[in-house]
XYZ file of C-alpha atoms in Angstrom:
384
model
C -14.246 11.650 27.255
C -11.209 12.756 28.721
C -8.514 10.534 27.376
C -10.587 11.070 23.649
C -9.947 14.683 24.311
C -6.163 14.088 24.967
C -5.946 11.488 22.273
C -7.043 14.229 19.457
C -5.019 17.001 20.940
C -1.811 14.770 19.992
C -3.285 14.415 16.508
C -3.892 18.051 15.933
C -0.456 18.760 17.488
C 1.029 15.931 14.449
C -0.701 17.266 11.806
C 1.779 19.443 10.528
C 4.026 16.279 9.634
C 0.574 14.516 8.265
C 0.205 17.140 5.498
C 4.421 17.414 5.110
C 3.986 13.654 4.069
C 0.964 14.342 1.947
C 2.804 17.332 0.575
C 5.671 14.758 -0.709
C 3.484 11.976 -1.578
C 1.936 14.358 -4.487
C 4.925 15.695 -5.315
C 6.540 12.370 -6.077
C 2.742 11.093 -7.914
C 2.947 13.933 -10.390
C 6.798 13.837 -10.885
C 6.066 9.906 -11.828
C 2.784 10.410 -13.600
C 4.489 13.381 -15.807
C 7.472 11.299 -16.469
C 5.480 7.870 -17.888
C 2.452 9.812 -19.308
C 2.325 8.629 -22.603
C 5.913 8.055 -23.058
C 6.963 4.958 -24.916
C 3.489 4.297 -26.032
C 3.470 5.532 -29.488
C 6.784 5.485 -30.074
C 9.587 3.264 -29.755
C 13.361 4.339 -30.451
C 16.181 1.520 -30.293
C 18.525 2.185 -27.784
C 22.238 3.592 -29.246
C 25.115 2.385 -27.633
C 29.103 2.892 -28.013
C 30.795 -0.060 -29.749
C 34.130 -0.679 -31.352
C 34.499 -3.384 -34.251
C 37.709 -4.358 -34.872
C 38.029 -6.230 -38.169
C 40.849 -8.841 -38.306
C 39.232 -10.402 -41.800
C 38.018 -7.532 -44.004
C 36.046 -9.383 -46.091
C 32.469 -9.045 -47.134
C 30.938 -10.464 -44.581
C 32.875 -8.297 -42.159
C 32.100 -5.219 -43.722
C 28.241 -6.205 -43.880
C 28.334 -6.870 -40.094
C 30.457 -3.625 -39.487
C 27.915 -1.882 -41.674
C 24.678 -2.986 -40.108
C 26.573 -2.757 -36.273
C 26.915 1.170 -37.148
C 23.710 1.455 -38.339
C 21.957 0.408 -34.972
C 24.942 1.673 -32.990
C 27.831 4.474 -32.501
C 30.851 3.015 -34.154
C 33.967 3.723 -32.226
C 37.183 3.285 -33.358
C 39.965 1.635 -30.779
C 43.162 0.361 -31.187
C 43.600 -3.840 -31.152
C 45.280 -3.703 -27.966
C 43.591 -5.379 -24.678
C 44.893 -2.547 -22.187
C 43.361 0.324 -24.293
C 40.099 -1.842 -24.671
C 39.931 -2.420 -20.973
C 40.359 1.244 -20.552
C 38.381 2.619 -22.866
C 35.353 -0.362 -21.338
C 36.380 1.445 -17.688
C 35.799 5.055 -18.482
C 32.577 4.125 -20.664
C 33.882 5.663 -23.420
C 32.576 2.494 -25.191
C 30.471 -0.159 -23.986
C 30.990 -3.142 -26.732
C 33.629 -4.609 -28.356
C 33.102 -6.886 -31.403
C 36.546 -8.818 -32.467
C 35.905 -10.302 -36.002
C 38.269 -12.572 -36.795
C 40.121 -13.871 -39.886
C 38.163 -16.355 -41.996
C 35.632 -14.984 -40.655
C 32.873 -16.505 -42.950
C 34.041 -19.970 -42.374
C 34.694 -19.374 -38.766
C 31.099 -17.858 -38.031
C 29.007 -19.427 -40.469
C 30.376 -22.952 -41.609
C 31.985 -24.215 -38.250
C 29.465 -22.572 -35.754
C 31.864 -20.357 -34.111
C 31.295 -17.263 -32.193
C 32.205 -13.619 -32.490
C 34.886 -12.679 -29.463
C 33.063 -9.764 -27.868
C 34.413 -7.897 -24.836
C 31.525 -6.159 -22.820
C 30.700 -4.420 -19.553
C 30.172 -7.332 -16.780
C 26.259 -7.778 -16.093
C 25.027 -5.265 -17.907
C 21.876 -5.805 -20.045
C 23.327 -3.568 -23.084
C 25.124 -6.209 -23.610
C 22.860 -8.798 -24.001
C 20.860 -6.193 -26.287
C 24.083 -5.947 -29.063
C 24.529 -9.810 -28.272
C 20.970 -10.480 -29.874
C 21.263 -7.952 -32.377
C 24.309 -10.113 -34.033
C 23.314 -13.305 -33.165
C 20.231 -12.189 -35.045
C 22.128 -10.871 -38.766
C 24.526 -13.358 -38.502
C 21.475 -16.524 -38.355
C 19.777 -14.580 -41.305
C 22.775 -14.629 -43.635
C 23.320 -18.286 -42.605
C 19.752 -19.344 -43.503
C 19.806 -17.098 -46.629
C 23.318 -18.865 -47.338
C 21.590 -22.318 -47.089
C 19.017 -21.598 -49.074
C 21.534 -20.736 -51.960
C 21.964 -17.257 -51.889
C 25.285 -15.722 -53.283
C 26.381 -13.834 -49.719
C 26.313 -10.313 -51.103
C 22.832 -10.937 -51.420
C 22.324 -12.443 -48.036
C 24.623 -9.921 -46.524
C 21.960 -7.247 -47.888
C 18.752 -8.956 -46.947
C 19.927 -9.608 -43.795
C 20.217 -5.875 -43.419
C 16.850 -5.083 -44.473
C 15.138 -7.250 -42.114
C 16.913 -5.906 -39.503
C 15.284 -2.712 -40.630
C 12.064 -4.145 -40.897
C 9.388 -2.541 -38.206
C 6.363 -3.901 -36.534
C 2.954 -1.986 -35.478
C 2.111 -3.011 -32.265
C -1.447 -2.372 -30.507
C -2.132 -3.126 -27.047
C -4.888 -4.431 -26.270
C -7.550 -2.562 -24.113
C -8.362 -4.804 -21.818
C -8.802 -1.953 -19.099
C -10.695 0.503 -20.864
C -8.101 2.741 -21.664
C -5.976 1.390 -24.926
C -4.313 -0.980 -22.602
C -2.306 1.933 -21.032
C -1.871 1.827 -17.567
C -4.495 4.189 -15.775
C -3.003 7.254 -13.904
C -4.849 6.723 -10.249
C -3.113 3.383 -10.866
C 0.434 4.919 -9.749
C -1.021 6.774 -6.945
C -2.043 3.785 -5.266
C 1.224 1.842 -5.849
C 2.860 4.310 -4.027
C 0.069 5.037 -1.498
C 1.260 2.375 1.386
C 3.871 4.552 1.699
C 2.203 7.346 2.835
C -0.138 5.203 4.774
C 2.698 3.284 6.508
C 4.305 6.177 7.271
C 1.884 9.165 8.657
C 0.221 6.273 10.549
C 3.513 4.784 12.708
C 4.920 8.117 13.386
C 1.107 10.052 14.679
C -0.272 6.888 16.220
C 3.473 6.114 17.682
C 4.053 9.356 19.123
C 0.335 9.188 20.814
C 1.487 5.558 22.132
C 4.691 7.139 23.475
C 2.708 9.921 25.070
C 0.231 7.818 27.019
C 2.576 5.115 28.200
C 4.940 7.121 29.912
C 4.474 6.142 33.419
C 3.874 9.122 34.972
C 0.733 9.363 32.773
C -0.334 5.955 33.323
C -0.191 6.199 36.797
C -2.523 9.134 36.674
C -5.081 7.305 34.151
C -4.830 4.361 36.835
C -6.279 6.362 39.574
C -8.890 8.505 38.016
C -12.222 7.774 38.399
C -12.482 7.253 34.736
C -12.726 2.890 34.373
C -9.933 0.924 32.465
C -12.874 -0.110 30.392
C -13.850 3.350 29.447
C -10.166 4.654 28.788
C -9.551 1.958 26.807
C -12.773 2.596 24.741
C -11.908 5.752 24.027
C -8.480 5.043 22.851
C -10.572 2.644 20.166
C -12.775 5.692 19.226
C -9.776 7.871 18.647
C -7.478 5.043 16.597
C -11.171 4.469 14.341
C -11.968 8.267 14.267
C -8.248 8.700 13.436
C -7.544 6.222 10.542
C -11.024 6.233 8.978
C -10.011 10.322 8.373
C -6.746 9.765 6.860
C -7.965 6.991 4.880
C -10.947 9.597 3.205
C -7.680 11.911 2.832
C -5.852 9.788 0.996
C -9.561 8.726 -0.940
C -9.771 12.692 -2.038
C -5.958 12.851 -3.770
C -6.960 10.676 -6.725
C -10.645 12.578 -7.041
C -8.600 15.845 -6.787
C -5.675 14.396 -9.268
C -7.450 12.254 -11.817
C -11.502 13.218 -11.245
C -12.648 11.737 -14.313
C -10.406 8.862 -14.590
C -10.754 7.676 -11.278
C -14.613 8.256 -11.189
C -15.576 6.267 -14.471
C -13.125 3.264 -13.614
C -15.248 0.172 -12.504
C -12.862 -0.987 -10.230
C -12.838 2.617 -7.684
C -14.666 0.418 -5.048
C -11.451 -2.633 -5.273
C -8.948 0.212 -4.992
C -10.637 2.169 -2.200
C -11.076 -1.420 -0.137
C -7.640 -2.441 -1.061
C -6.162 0.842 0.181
C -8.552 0.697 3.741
C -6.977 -2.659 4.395
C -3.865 -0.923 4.267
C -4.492 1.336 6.522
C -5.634 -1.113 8.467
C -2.539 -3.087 8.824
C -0.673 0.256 8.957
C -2.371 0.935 12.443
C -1.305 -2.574 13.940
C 1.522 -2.063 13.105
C 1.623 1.544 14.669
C 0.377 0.398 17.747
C 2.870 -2.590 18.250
C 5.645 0.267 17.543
C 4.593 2.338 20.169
C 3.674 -0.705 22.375
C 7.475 -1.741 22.177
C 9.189 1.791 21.696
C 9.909 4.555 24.208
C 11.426 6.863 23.136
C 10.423 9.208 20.292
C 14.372 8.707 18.593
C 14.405 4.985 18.551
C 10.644 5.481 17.118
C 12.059 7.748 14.329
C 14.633 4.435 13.104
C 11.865 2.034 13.044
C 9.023 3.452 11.503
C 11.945 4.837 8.509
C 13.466 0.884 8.363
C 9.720 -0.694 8.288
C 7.875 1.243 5.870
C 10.918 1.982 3.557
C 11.866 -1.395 4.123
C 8.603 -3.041 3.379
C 7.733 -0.657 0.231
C 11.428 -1.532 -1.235
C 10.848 -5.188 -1.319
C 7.169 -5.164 -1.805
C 6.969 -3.302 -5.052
C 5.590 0.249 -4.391
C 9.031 1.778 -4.896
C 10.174 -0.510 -7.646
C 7.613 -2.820 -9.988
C 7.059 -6.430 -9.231
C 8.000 -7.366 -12.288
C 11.582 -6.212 -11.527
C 11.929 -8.015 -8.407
C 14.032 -10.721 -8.196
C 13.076 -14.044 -7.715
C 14.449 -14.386 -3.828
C 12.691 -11.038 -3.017
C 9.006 -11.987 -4.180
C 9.473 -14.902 -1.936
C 10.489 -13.207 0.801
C 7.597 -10.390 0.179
C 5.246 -13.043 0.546
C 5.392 -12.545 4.337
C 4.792 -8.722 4.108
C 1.500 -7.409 3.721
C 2.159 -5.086 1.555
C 2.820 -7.301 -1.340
C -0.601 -8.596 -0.953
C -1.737 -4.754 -1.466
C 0.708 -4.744 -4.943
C -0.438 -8.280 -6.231
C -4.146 -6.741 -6.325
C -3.003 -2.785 -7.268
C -1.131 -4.894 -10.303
C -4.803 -6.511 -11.198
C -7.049 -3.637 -10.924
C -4.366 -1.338 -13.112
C -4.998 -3.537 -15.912
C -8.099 -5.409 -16.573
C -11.924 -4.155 -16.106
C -13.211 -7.912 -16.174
C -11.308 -10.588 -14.229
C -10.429 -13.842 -15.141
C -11.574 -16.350 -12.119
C -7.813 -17.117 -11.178
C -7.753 -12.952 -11.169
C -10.408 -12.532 -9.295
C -9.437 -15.277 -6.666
C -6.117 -13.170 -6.165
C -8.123 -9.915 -5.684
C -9.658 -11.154 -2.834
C -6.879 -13.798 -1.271
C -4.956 -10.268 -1.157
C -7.719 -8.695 0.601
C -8.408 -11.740 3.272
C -4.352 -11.997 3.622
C -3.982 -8.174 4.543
C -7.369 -8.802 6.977
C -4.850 -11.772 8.872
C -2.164 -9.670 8.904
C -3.588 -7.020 10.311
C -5.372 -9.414 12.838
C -1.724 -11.071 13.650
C -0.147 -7.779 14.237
C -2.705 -6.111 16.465
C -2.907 -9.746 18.866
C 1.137 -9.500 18.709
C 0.872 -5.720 20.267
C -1.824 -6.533 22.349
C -0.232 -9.148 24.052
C 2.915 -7.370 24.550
C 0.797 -4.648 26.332
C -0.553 -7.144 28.365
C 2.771 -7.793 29.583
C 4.441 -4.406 29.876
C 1.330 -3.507 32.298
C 1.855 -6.492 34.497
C 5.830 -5.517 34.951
């Protein structure tokens, strides 16, 4: 068991970085978990923001919408002039302007006009204040309709605006429909995984391939068959261990959680399938890489790369459109579209469940694709 023996010596020499990444990885769970932790459950608070009115009309109307503008907002008072506007917009010393105009009851509410409103480009404040006002100025126009004198539309307008709403989520995971803490750890696990994976397994494929040593392995009496089994034993023995690492971090973090939630068996498959992947993908990095500095830029661009535009780092549901469909093609997505299943439901749906395991059989494939990929580039690096 020779080349067994050399292939753990290069993982005990590695694990130094192994635990430096684990080290991190917690860090960054807790930081996240002690940042969301209840926050935004209970409460809600509306979102203040700096905007300028600048009433042209100064009629009743104007007032009202002045009045109920500063009551959701910080009123700021600029001068009617576009350059000090524009520069007040550029240093953020506001962030919305709202230009009422004369006649501004006819204007807004008889002929259908619009408010001019000078904003920050692309910015979705904006569109926040936009709906706010779009909002009071439909209520005094159906209250108007209806025949109300507009002081008295102007004012319930303002109340309902006021008005707020008890929401309940509903518990459809067991936990008041609040997102399960274990559930963050394993959104951000591939990273880790990705990660201590390509750099241990790449620097052990570096190691071994340098031709000096494979000239040596050649001749020994030891068979091609047998040094190649061995290799197998050590990249099982190898990932099997970090994967029950990375198992113990959410019974160390969140025991009780993570014990009593019915789906511990989906996330632990889920996350072996990762590691799966993670170690063809190792191995066809240190099939095609040399040299431990080019290894150091790859493994960085394909696991921050993947985790970026596969939703570990940043939700799916913030992704844009183009990105999901180029995620598709990454494994890791697959890993996200079940993490984003388990996190929220105990029982599952039949078009649920069918995406639990379609995520589980694509990660198998791609696992299967990468490993054939390296091994047939092996192939053909040892008949050069």
């Amino acid at each position: 068991m020779t080349v067994f023996r050399g292939f753990m010596i290069m993982v005990k020499r590695n694990l130094g970085m192994m635990f430096m990444y684990i080290a991190i990885f917690i860090t960054i769970a807790v930081m996240v978990q002690t940042m969301t932790d209840g926050k935004g459950m209970e409460h809600f608070e509306e979102e203040r923001l700096k905007v300028a009115v600048i009433d042209r009309d100064h009629g009743k109307l104007a007032e009202g919408l002045t009045d109920y503008i500063g009551k959701k907002h910080d009123l700021v008072m600029v001068e009617d002039d576009k350059n000090v506007i524009q520069e007040k917009l550029f240093y953020r010393d506001i962030y919305y302007v709202v230009t009422i105009p004369e006649d501004f009851e006819q204007v807004c509410l008889e002929d259908g006009g619009k408010l001019q409103t000078t904003k920050l480009p692309d910015t979705m404040s904006a569109f926040y204040v936009d709906q706010q006002i779009s909002t009071y100025l439909n209520t005094v126009k159906v209250l108007k309709s209806a025949g109300y004198p507009l002081e008295a539309a102007i004012s319930d307008a303002a109340e309902a605006g006021e008005a707020e709403s008890d929401v309940t989520l509903i518990d459809k995971n067991g936990n008041g429909g609040v997102t399960l803490p274990h559930a963050f750890l394993f959104q951000y696990m591939p990273y880790i995984i990705l990660a201590v994976l390509c750099y241990t397994i790449g620097y052990i494929m570096i190691a071994f391939r340098k031709k000096d040593v494979r000239r040596r392995m050649l001749c020994s009496s030891v068979s091609s068959r047998s040094q190649n089994a061995q290799m197998v034993i050590g990249f099982v023995i190898m990932g099997v261990g970090f994967w029950a690492i990375c198992m113990l971090l959410p019974l160390i973090m969140y025991p009780s959680q993570f014990l009593n939630d019915p789906n511990k068996i989906y996330y632990m498959l889920n996350s072996f399938l990762v590691v799966l992947v993670g170690m063809a993908i190792a191995f066809t990095i240190g099939v095609v890489v040399q040299k431990i500095e080019v290894l150091n830029g790859i493994v960085n661009v394909i696991s921050l790369g993947m985790c970026f535009t596969c939703g570990v780092f940043v939700g799916m549901d913030t992704l844009g459109k183009g990105v999901k469909m180029f995620a598709q093609f990454l494994p890791l997505y697959w890993y996200e579209k079940v993490v984003g299943v388990l996190s929220v439901n105990i029982e599952f749906t039949k078009a649920q469940a069918e995406t639990i395991y379609k995520g589980f059989g694509i990660q198998l494939l791609f696992a299967a694709a990468i490993l054939c990929v390296g091994l047939v580039i092996s192939k053909s690096k040892e008949q050069e």
